[in-house]
Short mmCIF file of C-alpha atoms in Angstrom, two decimals:
data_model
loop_
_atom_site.label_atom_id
_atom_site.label_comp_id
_atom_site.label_asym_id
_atom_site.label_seq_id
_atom_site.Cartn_x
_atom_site.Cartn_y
_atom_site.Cartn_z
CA UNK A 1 9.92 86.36 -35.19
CA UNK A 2 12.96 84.10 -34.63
CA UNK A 3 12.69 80.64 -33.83
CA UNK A 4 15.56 78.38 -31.96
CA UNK A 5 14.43 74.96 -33.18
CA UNK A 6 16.09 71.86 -31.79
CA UNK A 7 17.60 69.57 -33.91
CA UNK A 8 18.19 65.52 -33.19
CA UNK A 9 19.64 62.65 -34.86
CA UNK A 10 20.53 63.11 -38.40
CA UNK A 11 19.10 66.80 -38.73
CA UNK A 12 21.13 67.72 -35.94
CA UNK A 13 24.32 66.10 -38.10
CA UNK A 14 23.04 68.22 -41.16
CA UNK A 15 22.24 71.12 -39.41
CA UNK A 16 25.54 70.77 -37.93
CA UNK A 17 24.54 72.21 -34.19
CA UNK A 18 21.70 71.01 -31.51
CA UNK A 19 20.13 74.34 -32.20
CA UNK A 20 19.04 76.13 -34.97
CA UNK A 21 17.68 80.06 -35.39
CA UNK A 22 15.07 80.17 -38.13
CA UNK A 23 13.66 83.93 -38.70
CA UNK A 24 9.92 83.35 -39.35
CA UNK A 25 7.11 86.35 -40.18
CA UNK A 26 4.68 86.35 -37.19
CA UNK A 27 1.50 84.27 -37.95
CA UNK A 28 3.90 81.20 -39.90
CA UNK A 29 2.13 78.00 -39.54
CA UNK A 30 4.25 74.66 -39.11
CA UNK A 31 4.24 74.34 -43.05
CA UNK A 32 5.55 77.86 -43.35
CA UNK A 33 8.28 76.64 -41.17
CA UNK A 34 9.31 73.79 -42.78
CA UNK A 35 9.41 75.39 -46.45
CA UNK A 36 11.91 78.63 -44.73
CA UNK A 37 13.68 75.49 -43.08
CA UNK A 38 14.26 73.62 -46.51
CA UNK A 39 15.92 76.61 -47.81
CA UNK A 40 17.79 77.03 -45.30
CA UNK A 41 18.69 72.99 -45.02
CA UNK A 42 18.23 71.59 -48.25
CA UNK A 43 19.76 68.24 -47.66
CA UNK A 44 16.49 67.70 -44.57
CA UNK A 45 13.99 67.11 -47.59
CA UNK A 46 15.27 64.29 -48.74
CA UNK A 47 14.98 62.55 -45.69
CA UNK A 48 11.99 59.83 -45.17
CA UNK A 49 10.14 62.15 -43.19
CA UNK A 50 10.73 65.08 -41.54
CA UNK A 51 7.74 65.87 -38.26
CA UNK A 52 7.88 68.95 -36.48
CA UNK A 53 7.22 69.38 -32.77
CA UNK A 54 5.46 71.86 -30.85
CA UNK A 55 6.17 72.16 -26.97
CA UNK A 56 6.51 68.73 -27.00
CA UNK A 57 3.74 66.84 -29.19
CA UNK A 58 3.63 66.42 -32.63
CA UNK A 59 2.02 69.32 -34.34
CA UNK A 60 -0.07 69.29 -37.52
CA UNK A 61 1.55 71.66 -40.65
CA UNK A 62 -1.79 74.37 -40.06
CA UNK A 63 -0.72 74.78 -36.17
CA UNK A 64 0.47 78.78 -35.92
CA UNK A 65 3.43 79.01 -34.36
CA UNK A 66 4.09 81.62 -31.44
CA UNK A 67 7.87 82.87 -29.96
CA UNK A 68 7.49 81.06 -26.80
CA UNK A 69 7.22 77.55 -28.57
CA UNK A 70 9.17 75.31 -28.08
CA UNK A 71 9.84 73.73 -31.43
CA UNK A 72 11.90 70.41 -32.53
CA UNK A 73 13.17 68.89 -35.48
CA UNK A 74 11.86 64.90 -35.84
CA UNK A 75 13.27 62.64 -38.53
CA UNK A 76 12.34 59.46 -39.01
CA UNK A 77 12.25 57.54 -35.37
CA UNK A 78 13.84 54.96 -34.75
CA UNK A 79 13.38 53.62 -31.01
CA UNK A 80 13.64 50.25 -29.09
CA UNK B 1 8.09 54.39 -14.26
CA UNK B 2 8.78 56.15 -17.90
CA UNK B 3 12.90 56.30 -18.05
CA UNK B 4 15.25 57.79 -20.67
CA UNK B 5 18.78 56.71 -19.41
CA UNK B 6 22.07 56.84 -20.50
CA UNK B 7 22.92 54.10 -17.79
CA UNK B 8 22.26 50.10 -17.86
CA UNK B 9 18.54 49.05 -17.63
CA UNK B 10 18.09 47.28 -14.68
CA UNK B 11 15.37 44.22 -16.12
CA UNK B 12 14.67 43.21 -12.68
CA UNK B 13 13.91 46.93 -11.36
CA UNK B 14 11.29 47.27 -14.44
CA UNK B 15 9.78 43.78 -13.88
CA UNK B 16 9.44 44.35 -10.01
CA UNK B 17 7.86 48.00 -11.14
CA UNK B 18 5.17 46.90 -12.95
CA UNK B 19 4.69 43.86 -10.87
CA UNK B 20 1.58 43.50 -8.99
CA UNK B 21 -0.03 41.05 -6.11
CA UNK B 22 -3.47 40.83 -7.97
CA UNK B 23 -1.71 39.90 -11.63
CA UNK B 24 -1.47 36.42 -12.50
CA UNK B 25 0.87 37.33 -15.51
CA UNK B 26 3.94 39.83 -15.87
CA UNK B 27 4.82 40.45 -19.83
CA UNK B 28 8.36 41.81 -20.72
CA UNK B 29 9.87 42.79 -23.68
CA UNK B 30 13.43 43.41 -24.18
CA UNK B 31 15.07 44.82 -26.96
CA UNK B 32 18.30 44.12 -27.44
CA UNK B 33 21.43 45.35 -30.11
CA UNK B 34 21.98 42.98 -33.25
CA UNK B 35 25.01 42.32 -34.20
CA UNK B 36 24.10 42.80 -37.93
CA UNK B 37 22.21 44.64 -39.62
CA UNK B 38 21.53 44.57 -44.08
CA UNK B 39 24.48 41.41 -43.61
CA UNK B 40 26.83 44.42 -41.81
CA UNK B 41 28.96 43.78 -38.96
CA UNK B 42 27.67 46.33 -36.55
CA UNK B 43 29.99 47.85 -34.05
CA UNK B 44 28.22 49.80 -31.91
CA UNK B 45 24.81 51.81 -31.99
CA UNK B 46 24.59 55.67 -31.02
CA UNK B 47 21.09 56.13 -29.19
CA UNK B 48 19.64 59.77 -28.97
CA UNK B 49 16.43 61.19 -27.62
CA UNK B 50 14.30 63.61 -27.17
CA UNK B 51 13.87 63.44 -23.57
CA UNK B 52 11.11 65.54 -22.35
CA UNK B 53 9.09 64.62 -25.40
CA UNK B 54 9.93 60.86 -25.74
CA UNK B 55 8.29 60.59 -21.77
CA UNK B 56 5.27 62.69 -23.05
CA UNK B 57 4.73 60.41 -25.78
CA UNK B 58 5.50 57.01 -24.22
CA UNK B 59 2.66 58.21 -21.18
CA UNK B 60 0.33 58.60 -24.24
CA UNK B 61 0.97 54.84 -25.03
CA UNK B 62 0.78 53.55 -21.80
CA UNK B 63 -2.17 55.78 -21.28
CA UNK B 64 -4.17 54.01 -24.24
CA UNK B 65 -2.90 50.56 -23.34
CA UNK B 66 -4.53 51.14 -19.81
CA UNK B 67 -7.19 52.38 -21.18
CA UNK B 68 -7.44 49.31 -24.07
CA UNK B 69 -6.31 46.89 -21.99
CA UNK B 70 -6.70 45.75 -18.02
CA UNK B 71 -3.08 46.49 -16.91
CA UNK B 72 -2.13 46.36 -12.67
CA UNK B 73 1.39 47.56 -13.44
CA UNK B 74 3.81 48.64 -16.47
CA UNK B 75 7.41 50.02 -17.10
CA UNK B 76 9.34 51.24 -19.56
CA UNK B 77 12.96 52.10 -19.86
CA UNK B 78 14.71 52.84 -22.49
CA UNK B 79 18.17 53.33 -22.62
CA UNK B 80 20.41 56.37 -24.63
CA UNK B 81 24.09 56.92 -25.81
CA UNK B 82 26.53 54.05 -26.84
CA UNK B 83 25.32 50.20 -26.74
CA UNK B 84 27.73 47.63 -27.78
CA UNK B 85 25.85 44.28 -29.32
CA UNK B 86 24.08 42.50 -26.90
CA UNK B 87 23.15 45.32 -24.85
CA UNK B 88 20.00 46.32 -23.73
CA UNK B 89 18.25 48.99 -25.55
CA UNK B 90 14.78 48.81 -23.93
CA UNK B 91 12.87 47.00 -21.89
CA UNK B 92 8.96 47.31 -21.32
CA UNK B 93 6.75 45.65 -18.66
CA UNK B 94 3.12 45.36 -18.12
CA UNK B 95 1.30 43.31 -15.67
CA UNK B 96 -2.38 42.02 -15.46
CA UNK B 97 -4.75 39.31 -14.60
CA UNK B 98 -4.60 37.16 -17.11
CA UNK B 99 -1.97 36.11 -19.58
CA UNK B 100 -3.20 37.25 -23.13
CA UNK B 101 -3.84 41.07 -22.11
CA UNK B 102 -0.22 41.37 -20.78
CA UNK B 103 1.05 40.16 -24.34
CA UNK B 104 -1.18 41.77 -26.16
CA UNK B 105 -0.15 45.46 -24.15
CA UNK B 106 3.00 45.16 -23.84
CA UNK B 107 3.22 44.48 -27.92
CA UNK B 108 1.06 47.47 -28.84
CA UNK B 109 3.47 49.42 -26.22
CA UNK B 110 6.79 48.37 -28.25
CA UNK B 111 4.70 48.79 -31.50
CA UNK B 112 3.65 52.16 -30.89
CA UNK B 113 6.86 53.55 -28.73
CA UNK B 114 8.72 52.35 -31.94
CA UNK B 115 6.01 54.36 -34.19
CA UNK B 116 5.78 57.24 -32.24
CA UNK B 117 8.97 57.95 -29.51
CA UNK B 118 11.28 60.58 -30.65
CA UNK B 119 14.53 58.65 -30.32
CA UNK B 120 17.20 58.00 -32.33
CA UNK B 121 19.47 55.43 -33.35
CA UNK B 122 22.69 55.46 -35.67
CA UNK B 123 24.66 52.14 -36.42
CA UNK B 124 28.18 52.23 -36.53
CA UNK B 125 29.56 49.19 -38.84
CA UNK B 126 32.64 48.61 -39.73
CA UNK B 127 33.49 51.11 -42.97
CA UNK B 128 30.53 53.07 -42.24
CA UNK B 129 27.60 54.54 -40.47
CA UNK B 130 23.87 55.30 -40.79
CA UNK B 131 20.75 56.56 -38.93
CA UNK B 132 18.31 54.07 -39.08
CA UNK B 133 15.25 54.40 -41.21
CA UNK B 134 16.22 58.25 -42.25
CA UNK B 135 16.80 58.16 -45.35
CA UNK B 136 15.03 56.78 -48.02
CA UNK B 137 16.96 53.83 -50.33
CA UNK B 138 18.21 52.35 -47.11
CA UNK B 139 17.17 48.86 -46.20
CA UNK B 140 14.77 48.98 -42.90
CA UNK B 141 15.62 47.69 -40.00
CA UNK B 142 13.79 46.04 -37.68
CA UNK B 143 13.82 44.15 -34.18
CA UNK C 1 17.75 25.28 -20.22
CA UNK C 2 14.50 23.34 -19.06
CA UNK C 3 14.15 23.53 -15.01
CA UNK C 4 11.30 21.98 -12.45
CA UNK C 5 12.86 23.99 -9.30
CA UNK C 6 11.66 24.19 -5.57
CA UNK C 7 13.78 27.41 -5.30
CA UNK C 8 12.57 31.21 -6.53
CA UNK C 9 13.16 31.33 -10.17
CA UNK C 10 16.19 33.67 -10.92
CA UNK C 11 14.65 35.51 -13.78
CA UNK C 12 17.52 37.48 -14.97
CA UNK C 13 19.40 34.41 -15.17
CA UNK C 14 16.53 32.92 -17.45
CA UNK C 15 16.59 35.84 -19.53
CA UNK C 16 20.12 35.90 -19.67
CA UNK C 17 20.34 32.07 -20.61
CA UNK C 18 17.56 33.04 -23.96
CA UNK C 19 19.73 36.02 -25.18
CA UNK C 20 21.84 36.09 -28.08
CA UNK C 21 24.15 38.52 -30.02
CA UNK C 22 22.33 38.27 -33.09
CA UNK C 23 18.81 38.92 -31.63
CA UNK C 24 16.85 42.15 -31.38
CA UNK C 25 14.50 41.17 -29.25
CA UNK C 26 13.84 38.89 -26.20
CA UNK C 27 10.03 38.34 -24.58
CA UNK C 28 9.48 37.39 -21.44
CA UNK C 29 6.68 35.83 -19.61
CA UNK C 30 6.47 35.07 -16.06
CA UNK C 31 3.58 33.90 -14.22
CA UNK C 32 3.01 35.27 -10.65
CA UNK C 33 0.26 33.89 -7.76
CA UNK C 34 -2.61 35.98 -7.69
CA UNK C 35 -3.92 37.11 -4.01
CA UNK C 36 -7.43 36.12 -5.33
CA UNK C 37 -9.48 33.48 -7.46
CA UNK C 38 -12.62 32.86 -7.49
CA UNK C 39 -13.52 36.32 -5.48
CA UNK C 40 -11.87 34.14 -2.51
CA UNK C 41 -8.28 35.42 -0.84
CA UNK C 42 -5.68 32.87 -1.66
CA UNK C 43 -3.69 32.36 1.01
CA UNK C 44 -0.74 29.98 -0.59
CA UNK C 45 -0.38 27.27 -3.43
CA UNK C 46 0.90 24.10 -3.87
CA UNK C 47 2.90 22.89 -6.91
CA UNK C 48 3.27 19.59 -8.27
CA UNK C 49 5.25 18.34 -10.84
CA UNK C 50 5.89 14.77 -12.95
CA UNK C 51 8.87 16.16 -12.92
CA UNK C 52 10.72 14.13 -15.75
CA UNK C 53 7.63 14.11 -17.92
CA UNK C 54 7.31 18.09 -17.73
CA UNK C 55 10.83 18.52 -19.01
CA UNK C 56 9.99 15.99 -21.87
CA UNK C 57 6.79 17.82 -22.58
CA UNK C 58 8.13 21.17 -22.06
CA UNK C 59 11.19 20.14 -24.65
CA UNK C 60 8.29 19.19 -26.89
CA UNK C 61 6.64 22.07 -27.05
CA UNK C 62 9.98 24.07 -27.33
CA UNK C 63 11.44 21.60 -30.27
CA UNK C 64 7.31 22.63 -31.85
CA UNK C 65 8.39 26.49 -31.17
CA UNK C 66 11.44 26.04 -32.68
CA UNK C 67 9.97 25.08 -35.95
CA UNK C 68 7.80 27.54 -36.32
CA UNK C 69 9.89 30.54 -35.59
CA UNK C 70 13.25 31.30 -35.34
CA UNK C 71 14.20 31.72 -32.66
CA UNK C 72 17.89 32.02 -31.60
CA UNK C 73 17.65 31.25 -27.91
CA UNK C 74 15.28 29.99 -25.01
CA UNK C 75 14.74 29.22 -21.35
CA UNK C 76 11.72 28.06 -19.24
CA UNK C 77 11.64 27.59 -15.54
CA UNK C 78 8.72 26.32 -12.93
CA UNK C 79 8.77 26.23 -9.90
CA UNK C 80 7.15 23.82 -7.63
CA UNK C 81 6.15 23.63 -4.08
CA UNK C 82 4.80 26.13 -1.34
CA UNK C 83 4.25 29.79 -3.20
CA UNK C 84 2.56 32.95 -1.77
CA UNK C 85 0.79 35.29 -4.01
CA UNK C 86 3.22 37.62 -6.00
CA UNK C 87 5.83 34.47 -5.81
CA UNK C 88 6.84 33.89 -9.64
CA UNK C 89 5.53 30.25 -10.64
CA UNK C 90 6.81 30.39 -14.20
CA UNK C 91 9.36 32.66 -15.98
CA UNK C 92 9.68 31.75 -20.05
CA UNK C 93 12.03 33.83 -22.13
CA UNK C 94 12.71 33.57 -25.89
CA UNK C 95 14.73 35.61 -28.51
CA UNK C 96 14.77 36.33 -31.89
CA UNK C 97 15.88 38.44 -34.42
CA UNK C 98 12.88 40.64 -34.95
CA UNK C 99 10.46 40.90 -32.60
CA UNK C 100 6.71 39.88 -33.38
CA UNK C 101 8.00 36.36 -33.76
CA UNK C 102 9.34 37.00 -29.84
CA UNK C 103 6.00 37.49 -28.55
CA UNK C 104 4.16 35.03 -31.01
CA UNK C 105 6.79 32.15 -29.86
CA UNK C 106 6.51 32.92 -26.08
CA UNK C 107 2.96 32.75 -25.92
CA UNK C 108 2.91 29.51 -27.85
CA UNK C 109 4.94 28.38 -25.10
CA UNK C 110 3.10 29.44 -22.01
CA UNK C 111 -0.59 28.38 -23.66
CA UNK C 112 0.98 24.70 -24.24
CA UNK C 113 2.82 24.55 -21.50
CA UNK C 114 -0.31 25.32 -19.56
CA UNK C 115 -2.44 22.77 -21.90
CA UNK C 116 0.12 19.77 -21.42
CA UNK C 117 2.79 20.18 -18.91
CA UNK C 118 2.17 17.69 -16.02
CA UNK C 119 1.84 19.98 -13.08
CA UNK C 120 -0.49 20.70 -11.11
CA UNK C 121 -1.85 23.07 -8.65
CA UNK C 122 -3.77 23.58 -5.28
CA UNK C 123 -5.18 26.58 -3.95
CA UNK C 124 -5.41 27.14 -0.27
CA UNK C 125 -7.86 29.64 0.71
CA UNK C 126 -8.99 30.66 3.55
CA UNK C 127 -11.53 28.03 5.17
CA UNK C 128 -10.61 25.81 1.92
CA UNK C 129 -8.57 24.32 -0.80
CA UNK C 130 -8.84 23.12 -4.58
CA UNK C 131 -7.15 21.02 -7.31
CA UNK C 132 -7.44 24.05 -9.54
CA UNK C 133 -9.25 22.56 -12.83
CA UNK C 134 -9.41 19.10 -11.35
CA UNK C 135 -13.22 18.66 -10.87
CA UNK C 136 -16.19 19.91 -12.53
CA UNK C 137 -18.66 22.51 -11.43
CA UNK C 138 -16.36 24.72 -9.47
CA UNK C 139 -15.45 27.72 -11.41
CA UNK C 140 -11.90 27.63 -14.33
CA UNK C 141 -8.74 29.79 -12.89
CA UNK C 142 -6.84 31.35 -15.56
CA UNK C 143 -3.53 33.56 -15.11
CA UNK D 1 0.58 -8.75 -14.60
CA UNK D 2 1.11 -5.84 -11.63
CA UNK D 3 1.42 -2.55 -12.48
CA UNK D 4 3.15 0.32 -10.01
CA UNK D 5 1.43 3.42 -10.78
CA UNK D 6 2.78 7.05 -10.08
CA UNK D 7 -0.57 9.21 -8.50
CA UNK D 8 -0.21 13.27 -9.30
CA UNK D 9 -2.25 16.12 -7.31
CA UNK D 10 -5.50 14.92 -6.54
CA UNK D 11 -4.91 11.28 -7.97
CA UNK D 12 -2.28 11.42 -5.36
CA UNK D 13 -5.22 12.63 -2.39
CA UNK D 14 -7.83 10.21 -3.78
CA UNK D 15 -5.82 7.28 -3.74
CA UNK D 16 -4.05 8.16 -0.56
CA UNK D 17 -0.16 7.46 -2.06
CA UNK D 18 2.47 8.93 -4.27
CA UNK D 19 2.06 4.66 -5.82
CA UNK D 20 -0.83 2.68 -6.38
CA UNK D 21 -0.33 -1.11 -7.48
CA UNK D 22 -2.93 -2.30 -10.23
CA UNK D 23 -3.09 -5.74 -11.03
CA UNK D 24 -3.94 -6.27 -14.78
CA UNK D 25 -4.44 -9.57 -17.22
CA UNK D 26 -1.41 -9.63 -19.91
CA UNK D 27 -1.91 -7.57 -23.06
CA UNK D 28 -4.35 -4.76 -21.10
CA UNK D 29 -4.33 -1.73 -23.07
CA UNK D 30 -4.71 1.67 -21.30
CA UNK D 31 -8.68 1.80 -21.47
CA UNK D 32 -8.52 -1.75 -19.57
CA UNK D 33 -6.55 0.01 -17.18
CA UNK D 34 -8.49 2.66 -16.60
CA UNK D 35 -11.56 0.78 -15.82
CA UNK D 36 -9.58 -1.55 -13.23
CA UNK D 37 -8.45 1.56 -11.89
CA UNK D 38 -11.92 3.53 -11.74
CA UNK D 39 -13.34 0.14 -9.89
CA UNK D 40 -10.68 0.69 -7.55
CA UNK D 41 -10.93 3.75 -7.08
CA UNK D 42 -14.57 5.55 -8.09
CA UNK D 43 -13.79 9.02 -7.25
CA UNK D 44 -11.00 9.07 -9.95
CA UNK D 45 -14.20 8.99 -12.63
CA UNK D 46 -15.39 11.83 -11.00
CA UNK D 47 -12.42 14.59 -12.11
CA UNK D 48 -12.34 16.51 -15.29
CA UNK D 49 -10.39 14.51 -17.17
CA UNK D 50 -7.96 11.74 -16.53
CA UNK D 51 -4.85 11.16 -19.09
CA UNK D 52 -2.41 8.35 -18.62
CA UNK D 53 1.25 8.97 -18.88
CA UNK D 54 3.16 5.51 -20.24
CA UNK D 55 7.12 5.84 -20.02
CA UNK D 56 6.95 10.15 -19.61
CA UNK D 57 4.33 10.28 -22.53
CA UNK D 58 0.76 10.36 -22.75
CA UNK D 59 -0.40 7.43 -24.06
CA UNK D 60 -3.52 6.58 -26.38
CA UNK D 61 -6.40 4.45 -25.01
CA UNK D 62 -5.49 1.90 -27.59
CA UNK D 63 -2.04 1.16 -26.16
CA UNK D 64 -1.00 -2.10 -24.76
CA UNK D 65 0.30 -1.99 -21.39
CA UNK D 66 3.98 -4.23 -20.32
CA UNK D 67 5.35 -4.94 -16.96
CA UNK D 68 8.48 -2.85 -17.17
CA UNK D 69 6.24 0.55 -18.66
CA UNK D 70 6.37 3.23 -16.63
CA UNK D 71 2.77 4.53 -15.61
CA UNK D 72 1.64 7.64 -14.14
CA UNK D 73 -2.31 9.21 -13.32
CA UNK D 74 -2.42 12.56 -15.36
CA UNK D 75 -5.34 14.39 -13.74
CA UNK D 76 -6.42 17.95 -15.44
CA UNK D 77 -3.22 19.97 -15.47
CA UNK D 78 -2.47 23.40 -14.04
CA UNK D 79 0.77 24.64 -14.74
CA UNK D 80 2.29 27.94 -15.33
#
């Protein structure tokens, strides 16, 4: 299945778009993700964390991912 | 009120929104743009969010400060895009009977928001730039 | 700036008055009138101040603050006279550069100022009125 | 020697005036004060607490009053 992940702060800078496509077999889990997106984005592992989010909340790395999620790309926060 | 804004915060709108007649105390907390950072000259900050989400997760907060704590009122705004030093980058406000809950909730609000919010900040210093807390090997910054 | 006023507080002139470029954060307390005490409706209150002793205590308290964190600015204003509930009574802002001193520094403030500041208080209820804390045996009012 | 004394919130109500005048022997500390005072005025014994304020300051018990001292009836505080 193919994923269009958002992509904020300094993953969106190193992704170099707000969006990007990431071509996942069906069943992936959030950890399945995130190893395809390291591949694909070397330079997001060394960051000091990298979260994924699922329609909105943070999701654990066993969550299974379906097409219609809506999935997001959270580096280290930095708010207030 | 939960608001993600891209204009000025308006203190006195958040303060009169979580204001109430059967609170004897109104806490605020305002944070505001340094103008340092590691002994840097900081020029401006770039402020990004996650807008949908960052609401969703702040109502969590405020949900389990209600819940922890005996609040009549509370607000939160927190501002996005380009803030100059000085400027206001979020202000929270919680109201309740007595004094020490309204310190104590509004502190585990800013605690947690800054924990858990997905927003964004990059400082822009002069000869450089750097999203705070993102990488590791990079002093911390805190406010 | 340490002000005993008869006029509404202008908190975003307080706040404004604690701020600084080179702090991250700014607390805020501000005391409002509750519409009840004691289970009883309060109609109004009445503050009093020694007014010249309150600023010396209140500079006290702030010079004691002072020491013990670092804070880079500060403001505290009380009002006296005739105040209906949800009227603001106190308004105390200080900032820092990071921000659990803030909170720690503010509350410090408003507990002393409460424990020594030489003002005082009447409650007019309806079919009655009280000295709040003045005499024994009628029941403590805290906000 | 006479002392003019500034009355505050219900010291005010009890004594009936912003200024009381207490009339003390030379050298009077604060605690000879306040029993001069109380005898005056009995319901002032009655409130919570009752601090005396010498020259904007609250003074000990042990202090030694002087004509030109600024004095003022501290009854429990409220503030805030």
């Amino acid at each position: 299945m193919k994923c269009t992940v958002q992509a904020f702060g300094i993953t969106r800078e190193i992704a170099g778009s707000k969006e990007v496509v990431v071509e996942l077999p069906e069943g992936s889990t959030v950890s399945d993700f995130k190893t395809v997106l390291f591949s694909q984005f070397p330079r997001l592992s060394t960051l000091t964390s990298l979260f994924i989010a699922v329609n909105q909340a943070y999701a654990e790395d066993s969550q299974v991912l379906k097409t219609e999620d809506e999935i997001a790309l959270i580096p280290p926060v930095a708010g207030g | 009120m939960i608001k993600i804004t891209p204009k000025p915060i308006d203190i006195q709108k958040v303060i009169d929104t979580a204001s109430s007649l059967g609170a004897g105390a109104v806490n605020v907390f305002i944070g505001t743009v340094r103008n340092t950072a590691h002994g840097k000259k900081v020029l401006w900050l770039e402020y990004e969010a996650y807008e949908a989400m960052a609401v969703a997760e702040i109502r969590k907060i405020i949900d389990e400060a209600s819940h922890r704590w005996p609040l009549l009122g509370w607000a939160v705004s927190h501002r996005i895009g380009t803030l100059k030093p000085g400027e206001v980058s979020v202000a929270i406000a919680v109201s309740s009977p007595h004094r020490r809950d309204s310190f104590e909730a509004c502190q585990f609000i800013i605690d947690t928001l800054k924990e858990k919010a997905p927003i964004w900040k990059k400082e822009i210093f002069e000869g450089g730039e750097e999203w705070v807390s993102a990488q590791p090997n990079v002093a911390k910054v805190y406010n």
